[in-house]
């Protein structure tokens, strides 16, 4: 490849990588709900992306490639945390007491808390579809799971979110706030 | 097939995410018209979709990330694009430049632009969104937000007209052979008669001349002679203009 073309490709790669950084963080945060963990995940993802840049054959596939790297980093992180658990069945315990939880008035906190209670596999699928707008087949590729699993996890995730959020919202009269955002 | 129970949750989710084939989508749409319980199920799923987006759209970024205000790329890009085009827009319609960095969503941004315009006597909001990129994220955001705006306006009986004007790479959204959004656009067109998709005639001619492409557009897409001309025309007519 001629050096000029290589230089341009590199430049475009770095530009796209920089542009994706904030989006990677947002999704990493929706998986971990800890800013420092999300930041580490993004840094690790970017370092790996630069290291393995040559593996990316189709620059149009860069988005799903990047999120795929991050999904691997997240899997590694979870393995280090809880080596014996299958991440699909892993329900994270909640730090708040039920009283604190129900006292939260902020709808954003409420949604994030509910999301953080989802099993990790479901949470990953939900955030990739909702926040990044990936298609089911792209999510399947990113997480290395079958499309059918993407569909069932997404379905279970939304159902669980609806059961918890819509009931809680009505109970706490949050519904007025919700109407403004829907 | 129109029985509510015959639609699995997976299928309704796929319907919402634009993943169904045209015939399946038509079946769901048909059933939705007749079945209140099914509508309620879809409505709940749509609410969850909106809530999750809301919960993370302003995620605070750590130090060192591009800009402190950039909670999401969409928001930042929309804000920058709108600011840039507002300056150009001021030339045509005397708009006042404004700090749009606080705007939360595309529609909120558009509303801020509208607030700086003379309001139409009949309180009719006319909005033109100019799409010149095939960036999937922006396209998704645009279609989601338009859907939400039009659904809200239908409910509140606010008069709104939206035109989505595509040229350059944005044409990929409206090309029958390349669009990943054919089903989504068809469903939006079926839902709202006040939404119009327009393609730039100049871009079509250029693609034919330079690449020999004979472009077929999605059904009900209108061709305007030039995107730039259409944009200027609409701005002069008092439409709110946003470049996405």
CSV table of N, CA and C in Angstrom, one decimal, chain A residues 18-19 21-23 25-26 29-30 33 35 38-39 42-43 107-108 111-112 115-116 126-127 129-138 151-152 154-155 157-159 161-162 165-166 169 175 178-182, chain B residues 8-19 43-66 70-74 76 135-137 140 144 148 152 155 181:
chain,number,residue,atom,x,y,z
A,18,UNK,N,-11.6,8.5,17.9
A,18,UNK,CA,-11.8,9.7,18.8
A,18,UNK,C,-13.3,10.0,18.8
A,19,UNK,N,-14.0,9.9,17.7
A,19,UNK,CA,-15.4,10.3,17.6
A,19,UNK,C,-16.2,9.3,18.4
A,21,UNK,N,-15.4,7.7,21.1
A,21,UNK,CA,-15.0,7.6,22.5
A,21,UNK,C,-16.2,7.8,23.5
A,22,UNK,N,-16.8,9.0,23.3
A,22,UNK,CA,-17.9,9.3,24.2
A,22,UNK,C,-19.1,8.3,24.1
A,23,UNK,N,-19.3,7.8,22.9
A,23,UNK,CA,-20.4,6.8,22.8
A,23,UNK,C,-20.0,5.5,23.5
A,25,UNK,N,-18.1,5.3,26.0
A,25,UNK,CA,-18.2,5.5,27.4
A,25,UNK,C,-19.7,5.4,27.9
A,26,UNK,N,-20.6,6.0,27.1
A,26,UNK,CA,-22.0,5.9,27.5
A,26,UNK,C,-22.5,4.5,27.7
A,29,UNK,N,-20.8,2.8,30.6
A,29,UNK,CA,-21.5,3.2,31.8
A,29,UNK,C,-22.8,2.5,32.0
A,30,UNK,N,-23.5,2.3,31.0
A,30,UNK,CA,-24.8,1.6,31.1
A,30,UNK,C,-24.6,0.2,31.5
A,33,UNK,N,-22.4,1.0,35.3
A,33,UNK,CA,-22.9,2.1,36.2
A,33,UNK,C,-21.9,2.6,37.2
A,35,UNK,N,-18.5,5.1,36.9
A,35,UNK,CA,-17.8,6.0,36.0
A,35,UNK,C,-16.3,5.5,35.8
A,38,UNK,N,-16.2,2.3,33.7
A,38,UNK,CA,-16.5,2.6,32.3
A,38,UNK,C,-15.3,3.3,31.6
A,39,UNK,N,-14.7,4.2,32.3
A,39,UNK,CA,-13.5,4.9,31.8
A,39,UNK,C,-12.4,3.9,31.5
A,42,UNK,N,-13.2,1.9,28.4
A,42,UNK,CA,-13.0,2.7,27.1
A,42,UNK,C,-11.5,2.8,26.8
A,43,UNK,N,-10.7,3.1,27.8
A,43,UNK,CA,-9.3,3.2,27.6
A,43,UNK,C,-8.7,1.9,27.0
A,107,UNK,N,-36.1,10.6,38.1
A,107,UNK,CA,-36.5,9.6,37.2
A,107,UNK,C,-35.3,8.9,36.5
A,108,UNK,N,-34.2,9.7,36.3
A,108,UNK,CA,-33.0,9.2,35.6
A,108,UNK,C,-32.4,8.1,36.5
A,111,UNK,N,-34.4,5.0,36.5
A,111,UNK,CA,-34.3,4.1,35.3
A,111,UNK,C,-32.9,3.4,35.4
A,112,UNK,N,-31.9,4.2,35.7
A,112,UNK,CA,-30.5,3.6,35.8
A,112,UNK,C,-30.4,2.5,36.8
A,115,UNK,N,-32.1,-0.5,35.4
A,115,UNK,CA,-31.3,-1.1,34.4
A,115,UNK,C,-30.1,-1.9,35.1
A,116,UNK,N,-29.6,-1.3,36.2
A,116,UNK,CA,-28.4,-2.0,36.8
A,116,UNK,C,-28.8,-3.3,37.5
A,126,UNK,N,-29.7,-4.6,25.7
A,126,UNK,CA,-30.6,-3.5,25.7
A,126,UNK,C,-29.9,-2.2,25.4
A,127,UNK,N,-28.7,-2.0,26.0
A,127,UNK,CA,-28.0,-0.7,25.8
A,127,UNK,C,-27.5,-0.6,24.4
A,129,UNK,N,-28.9,-1.8,21.7
A,129,UNK,CA,-30.1,-1.6,20.8
A,129,UNK,C,-30.6,-0.2,21.1
A,130,UNK,N,-30.8,0.2,22.3
A,130,UNK,CA,-31.5,1.4,22.7
A,130,UNK,C,-30.6,2.6,22.5
A,131,UNK,N,-29.3,2.5,23.0
A,131,UNK,CA,-28.5,3.7,23.0
A,131,UNK,C,-27.7,3.9,21.7
A,132,UNK,N,-27.3,2.8,21.0
A,132,UNK,CA,-26.5,2.9,19.8
A,132,UNK,C,-27.3,2.5,18.6
A,133,UNK,N,-28.5,2.0,18.7
A,133,UNK,CA,-29.3,1.7,17.5
A,133,UNK,C,-28.7,0.6,16.7
A,134,UNK,N,-28.0,-0.3,17.2
A,134,UNK,CA,-27.4,-1.4,16.4
A,134,UNK,C,-28.6,-2.4,16.1
A,135,UNK,N,-28.5,-3.0,14.9
A,135,UNK,CA,-29.5,-4.0,14.5
A,135,UNK,C,-29.2,-5.3,15.3
A,136,UNK,N,-30.2,-6.2,15.3
A,136,UNK,CA,-30.1,-7.4,16.0
A,136,UNK,C,-28.9,-8.2,15.6
A,137,UNK,N,-28.7,-8.2,14.2
A,137,UNK,CA,-27.5,-9.0,13.7
A,137,UNK,C,-26.2,-8.4,14.2
A,138,UNK,N,-26.2,-7.1,14.2
A,138,UNK,CA,-24.9,-6.4,14.7
A,138,UNK,C,-24.6,-6.7,16.1
A,151,UNK,N,-32.7,-11.5,20.6
A,151,UNK,CA,-34.2,-11.2,20.7
A,151,UNK,C,-34.8,-11.6,22.0
A,152,UNK,N,-34.4,-12.8,22.5
A,152,UNK,CA,-35.0,-13.2,23.8
A,152,UNK,C,-34.5,-12.3,25.0
A,154,UNK,N,-33.4,-9.2,24.8
A,154,UNK,CA,-34.0,-7.9,24.7
A,154,UNK,C,-35.4,-7.9,25.2
A,155,UNK,N,-36.2,-8.9,24.8
A,155,UNK,CA,-37.6,-9.0,25.2
A,155,UNK,C,-37.7,-9.2,26.7
A,157,UNK,N,-35.5,-8.2,28.9
A,157,UNK,CA,-35.0,-7.0,29.5
A,157,UNK,C,-36.1,-5.9,29.5
A,158,UNK,N,-36.7,-5.7,28.4
A,158,UNK,CA,-37.7,-4.7,28.3
A,158,UNK,C,-38.9,-5.0,29.2
A,159,UNK,N,-39.3,-6.3,29.2
A,159,UNK,CA,-40.4,-6.7,30.0
A,159,UNK,C,-40.1,-6.4,31.5
A,161,UNK,N,-38.0,-4.3,32.7
A,161,UNK,CA,-37.9,-2.8,32.9
A,161,UNK,C,-39.4,-2.3,33.0
A,162,UNK,N,-40.2,-2.8,32.2
A,162,UNK,CA,-41.6,-2.3,32.2
A,162,UNK,C,-42.3,-2.6,33.5
A,165,UNK,N,-40.4,-0.4,36.2
A,165,UNK,CA,-40.5,1.1,36.1
A,165,UNK,C,-41.9,1.6,36.0
A,166,UNK,N,-42.7,1.0,35.2
A,166,UNK,CA,-44.0,1.5,35.0
A,166,UNK,C,-44.9,1.4,36.3
A,169,UNK,N,-43.4,3.9,38.7
A,169,UNK,CA,-43.6,5.2,38.3
A,169,UNK,C,-45.1,5.6,38.7
A,175,UNK,N,-45.6,9.3,36.9
A,175,UNK,CA,-46.2,9.2,35.6
A,175,UNK,C,-46.3,10.6,34.9
A,178,UNK,N,-43.1,11.3,33.4
A,178,UNK,CA,-42.9,10.4,32.2
A,178,UNK,C,-43.6,11.0,31.0
A,179,UNK,N,-44.8,11.4,31.2
A,179,UNK,CA,-45.6,11.9,30.1
A,179,UNK,C,-44.8,13.0,29.3
A,180,UNK,N,-44.0,13.8,30.1
A,180,UNK,CA,-43.3,14.8,29.4
A,180,UNK,C,-42.2,14.3,28.5
A,181,UNK,N,-41.7,13.1,28.8
A,181,UNK,CA,-40.6,12.7,28.0
A,181,UNK,C,-41.0,11.7,26.9
A,182,UNK,N,-42.2,11.1,27.0
A,182,UNK,CA,-42.5,10.1,26.0
A,182,UNK,C,-43.0,10.8,24.7
B,8,UNK,N,-45.8,-12.6,19.8
B,8,UNK,CA,-44.9,-12.8,20.9
B,8,UNK,C,-44.3,-11.5,21.3
B,9,UNK,N,-43.7,-11.4,22.5
B,9,UNK,CA,-43.0,-10.2,22.9
B,9,UNK,C,-41.8,-10.0,22.0
B,10,UNK,N,-41.2,-11.0,21.6
B,10,UNK,CA,-40.0,-10.9,20.7
B,10,UNK,C,-40.5,-10.2,19.4
B,11,UNK,N,-41.6,-10.6,18.9
B,11,UNK,CA,-42.1,-10.0,17.6
B,11,UNK,C,-42.4,-8.5,17.8
B,12,UNK,N,-43.1,-8.2,18.9
B,12,UNK,CA,-43.4,-6.8,19.1
B,12,UNK,C,-42.1,-6.0,19.3
B,13,UNK,N,-41.2,-6.5,19.9
B,13,UNK,CA,-39.9,-5.8,20.1
B,13,UNK,C,-39.2,-5.6,18.7
B,14,UNK,N,-39.3,-6.7,17.9
B,14,UNK,CA,-38.7,-6.6,16.5
B,14,UNK,C,-39.5,-5.5,15.7
B,15,UNK,N,-40.8,-5.4,15.9
B,15,UNK,CA,-41.6,-4.4,15.2
B,15,UNK,C,-41.1,-3.0,15.6
B,16,UNK,N,-40.9,-2.8,16.9
B,16,UNK,CA,-40.5,-1.5,17.4
B,16,UNK,C,-39.1,-1.1,16.9
B,17,UNK,N,-38.2,-2.2,16.8
B,17,UNK,CA,-36.8,-1.9,16.4
B,17,UNK,C,-36.6,-1.9,14.9
B,18,UNK,N,-37.7,-2.0,14.1
B,18,UNK,CA,-37.6,-2.0,12.7
B,18,UNK,C,-37.0,-3.3,12.1
B,19,UNK,N,-37.1,-4.4,12.8
B,19,UNK,CA,-36.4,-5.6,12.4
B,19,UNK,C,-37.4,-6.6,11.7
B,43,UNK,N,-47.1,0.3,23.3
B,43,UNK,CA,-46.9,1.6,23.9
B,43,UNK,C,-45.9,1.5,25.1
B,44,UNK,N,-46.1,0.4,25.9
B,44,UNK,CA,-45.2,0.2,27.1
B,44,UNK,C,-43.8,0.0,26.6
B,45,UNK,N,-43.6,-0.8,25.6
B,45,UNK,CA,-42.3,-1.1,25.1
B,45,UNK,C,-41.7,0.2,24.6
B,46,UNK,N,-42.5,1.0,23.9
B,46,UNK,CA,-42.0,2.3,23.4
B,46,UNK,C,-41.6,3.2,24.5
B,47,UNK,N,-42.3,3.2,25.6
B,47,UNK,CA,-42.0,4.0,26.8
B,47,UNK,C,-40.7,3.6,27.4
B,48,UNK,N,-40.4,2.3,27.4
B,48,UNK,CA,-39.2,1.8,28.0
B,48,UNK,C,-38.0,2.3,27.1
B,49,UNK,N,-38.3,2.2,25.8
B,49,UNK,CA,-37.3,2.6,24.8
B,49,UNK,C,-36.9,4.1,25.1
B,50,UNK,N,-37.9,4.9,25.2
B,50,UNK,CA,-37.7,6.4,25.5
B,50,UNK,C,-37.0,6.6,26.8
B,51,UNK,N,-37.4,5.8,27.8
B,51,UNK,CA,-36.9,6.0,29.1
B,51,UNK,C,-35.4,5.7,29.2
B,52,UNK,N,-35.0,4.6,28.5
B,52,UNK,CA,-33.6,4.2,28.6
B,52,UNK,C,-32.8,5.3,27.8
B,53,UNK,N,-33.3,5.7,26.7
B,53,UNK,CA,-32.6,6.8,26.0
B,53,UNK,C,-32.4,8.0,26.9
B,54,UNK,N,-33.5,8.4,27.6
B,54,UNK,CA,-33.5,9.6,28.4
B,54,UNK,C,-32.4,9.4,29.6
B,55,UNK,N,-32.4,8.2,30.1
B,55,UNK,CA,-31.6,8.0,31.3
B,55,UNK,C,-30.1,8.1,31.0
B,56,UNK,N,-29.7,7.8,29.8
B,56,UNK,CA,-28.2,7.9,29.5
B,56,UNK,C,-27.8,9.0,28.5
B,57,UNK,N,-28.8,9.8,28.1
B,57,UNK,CA,-28.4,10.8,27.1
B,57,UNK,C,-27.4,11.9,27.7
B,58,UNK,N,-27.5,12.1,29.0
B,58,UNK,CA,-26.7,13.1,29.6
B,58,UNK,C,-25.6,12.5,30.5
B,59,UNK,N,-25.2,11.3,30.2
B,59,UNK,CA,-24.2,10.7,31.0
B,59,UNK,C,-23.0,11.6,31.1
B,60,UNK,N,-22.6,11.9,32.4
B,60,UNK,CA,-21.4,12.8,32.5
B,60,UNK,C,-20.1,12.1,32.1
B,61,UNK,N,-19.4,12.8,31.2
B,61,UNK,CA,-18.1,12.2,30.7
B,61,UNK,C,-17.0,12.6,31.7
B,62,UNK,N,-16.0,11.6,31.9
B,62,UNK,CA,-14.9,12.0,32.7
B,62,UNK,C,-14.1,13.1,32.0
B,63,UNK,N,-13.2,13.6,32.8
B,63,UNK,CA,-12.3,14.7,32.2
B,63,UNK,C,-11.4,14.1,31.1
B,64,UNK,N,-11.1,14.9,30.1
B,64,UNK,CA,-10.3,14.4,29.1
B,64,UNK,C,-11.0,13.9,27.9
B,65,UNK,N,-12.4,13.7,28.0
B,65,UNK,CA,-13.2,13.4,26.9
B,65,UNK,C,-13.4,14.7,26.2
B,66,UNK,N,-13.8,14.6,24.9
B,66,UNK,CA,-13.7,15.7,24.0
B,66,UNK,C,-14.2,17.1,24.6
B,70,UNK,N,-20.4,17.6,25.8
B,70,UNK,CA,-20.8,16.5,24.8
B,70,UNK,C,-21.3,15.3,25.6
B,71,UNK,N,-22.5,15.2,25.9
B,71,UNK,CA,-23.0,14.0,26.6
B,71,UNK,C,-23.2,12.9,25.6
B,72,UNK,N,-23.5,13.2,24.4
B,72,UNK,CA,-23.6,12.2,23.4
B,72,UNK,C,-23.2,12.8,22.1
B,73,UNK,N,-22.7,12.0,21.1
B,73,UNK,CA,-22.2,12.6,19.9
B,73,UNK,C,-23.4,13.2,19.1
B,74,UNK,N,-24.5,12.6,19.2
B,74,UNK,CA,-25.7,13.2,18.5
B,74,UNK,C,-25.9,14.6,18.9
B,76,UNK,N,-24.0,16.6,20.4
B,76,UNK,CA,-23.0,17.6,20.1
B,76,UNK,C,-23.0,17.9,18.6
B,135,UNK,N,-24.5,8.5,8.4
B,135,UNK,CA,-24.1,8.1,9.7
B,135,UNK,C,-25.4,7.5,10.4
B,136,UNK,N,-25.2,6.2,10.7
B,136,UNK,CA,-26.4,5.4,11.2
B,136,UNK,C,-27.0,6.0,12.5
B,137,UNK,N,-26.1,6.5,13.3
B,137,UNK,CA,-26.5,7.0,14.6
B,137,UNK,C,-27.4,8.2,14.4
B,140,UNK,N,-30.8,7.2,12.9
B,140,UNK,CA,-31.6,6.6,13.9
B,140,UNK,C,-32.2,7.7,14.9
B,144,UNK,N,-36.2,8.5,15.2
B,144,UNK,CA,-36.8,8.3,16.5
B,144,UNK,C,-37.4,9.6,17.0
B,148,UNK,N,-41.4,10.6,17.6
B,148,UNK,CA,-41.9,11.1,18.9
B,148,UNK,C,-42.6,12.5,18.7
B,152,UNK,N,-46.5,13.0,19.5
B,152,UNK,CA,-46.9,14.0,20.5
B,152,UNK,C,-47.9,15.0,19.9
B,155,UNK,N,-51.3,13.7,19.4
B,155,UNK,CA,-52.0,13.6,20.6
B,155,UNK,C,-52.5,15.0,21.1
B,181,UNK,N,-33.6,1.5,6.2
B,181,UNK,CA,-34.7,2.1,6.9
B,181,UNK,C,-36.0,2.0,6.1
